[in-house]
PDB file of C-alpha atoms in Angstrom:
ATOM      1  CA  MET A   1      -0.079  -0.001  -0.298  1.00  0.00           C
ATOM      2  CA  ASP A   2       1.533   3.214  -0.847  1.00  0.00           C
ATOM      3  CA  LEU A   3      -1.060   5.685   0.282  1.00  0.00           C
ATOM      4  CA  LEU A   4      -4.093   5.819   2.802  1.00  0.00           C
ATOM      5  CA  PHE A   5      -6.346   8.837   3.657  1.00  0.00           C
ATOM      6  CA  VAL A   6     -10.018   9.111   4.839  1.00  0.00           C
ATOM      7  CA  ALA A   7     -12.417  11.897   3.313  1.00  0.00           C
ATOM      8  CA  PRO A   8     -12.739  14.209   6.090  1.00  0.00           C
ATOM      9  CA  GLU A   9     -16.394  13.971   6.246  1.00  0.00           C
ATOM     10  CA  TYR A  10     -15.646  10.310   7.309  1.00  0.00           C
ATOM     11  CA  GLY A  11     -13.097  11.383  10.121  1.00  0.00           C
ATOM     12  CA  ARG A  12     -13.472   9.767  13.172  1.00  0.00           C
ATOM     13  CA  ARG A  13     -15.577   7.264  12.399  1.00  0.00           C
ATOM     14  CA  GLY A  14     -13.228   4.135  12.737  1.00  0.00           C
ATOM     15  CA  VAL A  15     -12.458   3.985   8.807  1.00  0.00           C
ATOM     16  CA  ALA A  16      -9.011   4.339   8.632  1.00  0.00           C
ATOM     17  CA  ALA A  17      -8.576   1.954  11.869  1.00  0.00           C
ATOM     18  CA  ALA A  18     -10.929  -0.591   9.987  1.00  0.00           C
ATOM     19  CA  LEU A  19      -8.792   0.129   6.825  1.00  0.00           C
ATOM     20  CA  LEU A  20      -5.795  -0.642   8.468  1.00  0.00           C
ATOM     21  CA  ASN A  21      -7.138  -3.275  10.065  1.00  0.00           C
ATOM     22  CA  GLN A  22      -7.820  -5.189   6.830  1.00  0.00           C
ATOM     23  CA  LEU A  23      -4.719  -4.800   5.538  1.00  0.00           C
ATOM     24  CA  ASP A  24      -2.472  -5.543   8.789  1.00  0.00           C
ATOM     25  CA  SER A  25      -0.795  -8.943   8.317  1.00  0.00           C
ATOM     26  CA  GLY A  26       0.893  -8.904  12.029  1.00  0.00           C
ATOM     27  CA  GLY A  27       4.162  -8.270  10.782  1.00  0.00           C
ATOM     28  CA  ALA A  28       6.635  -5.444  11.094  1.00  0.00           C
ATOM     29  CA  LEU A  29       5.070  -1.856   9.543  1.00  0.00           C
ATOM     30  CA  THR A  30       6.638   1.140   8.501  1.00  0.00           C
ATOM     31  CA  VAL A  31       4.882   4.223   7.687  1.00  0.00           C
ATOM     32  CA  ASP A  32       5.300   7.741   6.704  1.00  0.00           C
ATOM     33  CA  ALA A  33       2.630   9.495   8.362  1.00  0.00           C
ATOM     34  CA  SER A  34       1.400  13.229   8.726  1.00  0.00           C
ATOM     35  CA  ILE A  35       1.589  15.465  11.822  1.00  0.00           C
ATOM     36  CA  THR A  36      -1.882  14.955  12.064  1.00  0.00           C
ATOM     37  CA  ALA A  37      -1.724  11.363  11.129  1.00  0.00           C
ATOM     38  CA  LYS A  38       1.406  10.680  13.760  1.00  0.00           C
ATOM     39  CA  PRO A  39      -1.011  10.089  16.913  1.00  0.00           C
ATOM     40  CA  PHE A  40      -3.455   7.441  14.826  1.00  0.00           C
ATOM     41  CA  PHE A  41      -0.413   5.228  14.404  1.00  0.00           C
ATOM     42  CA  GLU A  42       1.136   5.980  17.927  1.00  0.00           C
ATOM     43  CA  ARG A  43      -1.858   4.460  19.416  1.00  0.00           C
ATOM     44  CA  ARG A  44      -1.349   1.086  17.401  1.00  0.00           C
ATOM     45  CA  GLY A  45       1.731   0.518  18.577  1.00  0.00           C
ATOM     46  CA  PHE A  46       4.155   2.381  15.938  1.00  0.00           C
ATOM     47  CA  ARG A  47       6.710   4.175  17.358  1.00  0.00           C
ATOM     48  CA  VAL A  48       8.518   7.396  15.324  1.00  0.00           C
ATOM     49  CA  VAL A  49      11.634   6.047  14.024  1.00  0.00           C
ATOM     50  CA  GLN A  50      12.880   9.520  12.633  1.00  0.00           C
ATOM     51  CA  GLN A  51      10.894  13.458  11.962  1.00  0.00           C
ATOM     52  CA  GLN A  52      11.536  14.484   8.201  1.00  0.00           C
ATOM     53  CA  SER A  53      11.761  17.559   6.449  1.00  0.00           C
ATOM     54  CA  VAL A  54       9.880  17.351   2.783  1.00  0.00           C
ATOM     55  CA  VAL A  55       9.593  19.774   0.068  1.00  0.00           C
ATOM     56  CA  LEU A  56       7.021  19.359  -1.635  1.00  0.00           C
ATOM     57  CA  ARG A  57       5.734  21.527  -4.649  1.00  0.00           C
ATOM     58  CA  GLY A  58       7.996  24.385  -2.927  1.00  0.00           C
ATOM     59  CA  GLN A  59       6.334  23.839   0.783  1.00  0.00           C
ATOM     60  CA  HIS A  60       8.149  22.450   3.650  1.00  0.00           C
ATOM     61  CA  PHE A  61       5.897  20.045   5.768  1.00  0.00           C
ATOM     62  CA  ILE A  62       7.108  18.096   8.481  1.00  0.00           C
ATOM     63  CA  ASN A  63       6.289  13.942   8.803  1.00  0.00           C
ATOM     64  CA  PHE A  64       7.233  10.952  10.639  1.00  0.00           C
ATOM     65  CA  HIS A  65       8.936   7.545   9.788  1.00  0.00           C
ATOM     66  CA  LEU A  66       7.158   5.382  12.247  1.00  0.00           C
ATOM     67  CA  ARG A  67       8.056   1.781  12.781  1.00  0.00           C
ATOM     68  CA  ARG A  68       5.717  -1.232  14.600  1.00  0.00           C
ATOM     69  CA  ALA A  69       7.768  -4.356  15.029  1.00  0.00           C
ATOM     70  CA  GLY A  70       5.832  -7.559  13.857  1.00  0.00           C
ATOM     71  CA  ALA A  71       3.625 -10.040  16.147  1.00  0.00           C
ATOM     72  CA  LYS A  72       5.882 -12.435  18.146  1.00  0.00           C
TER      73      LYS A  72
END
């Protein structure tokens, strides 16, 4: 999977969690998440590996590279 977005009108309804649960194999996962998506992934066991500064179309954004270890 490359991108996961939920339309704002469906936010806070469990849609993103349901999508992640369907795709989750229990193995190790990494994600590059926006500052607004970071808490969502942290609540699901992901930990920040690195804060990143990204330039897109001349705009600077901060995002986070997060990792979750696989099930043992």
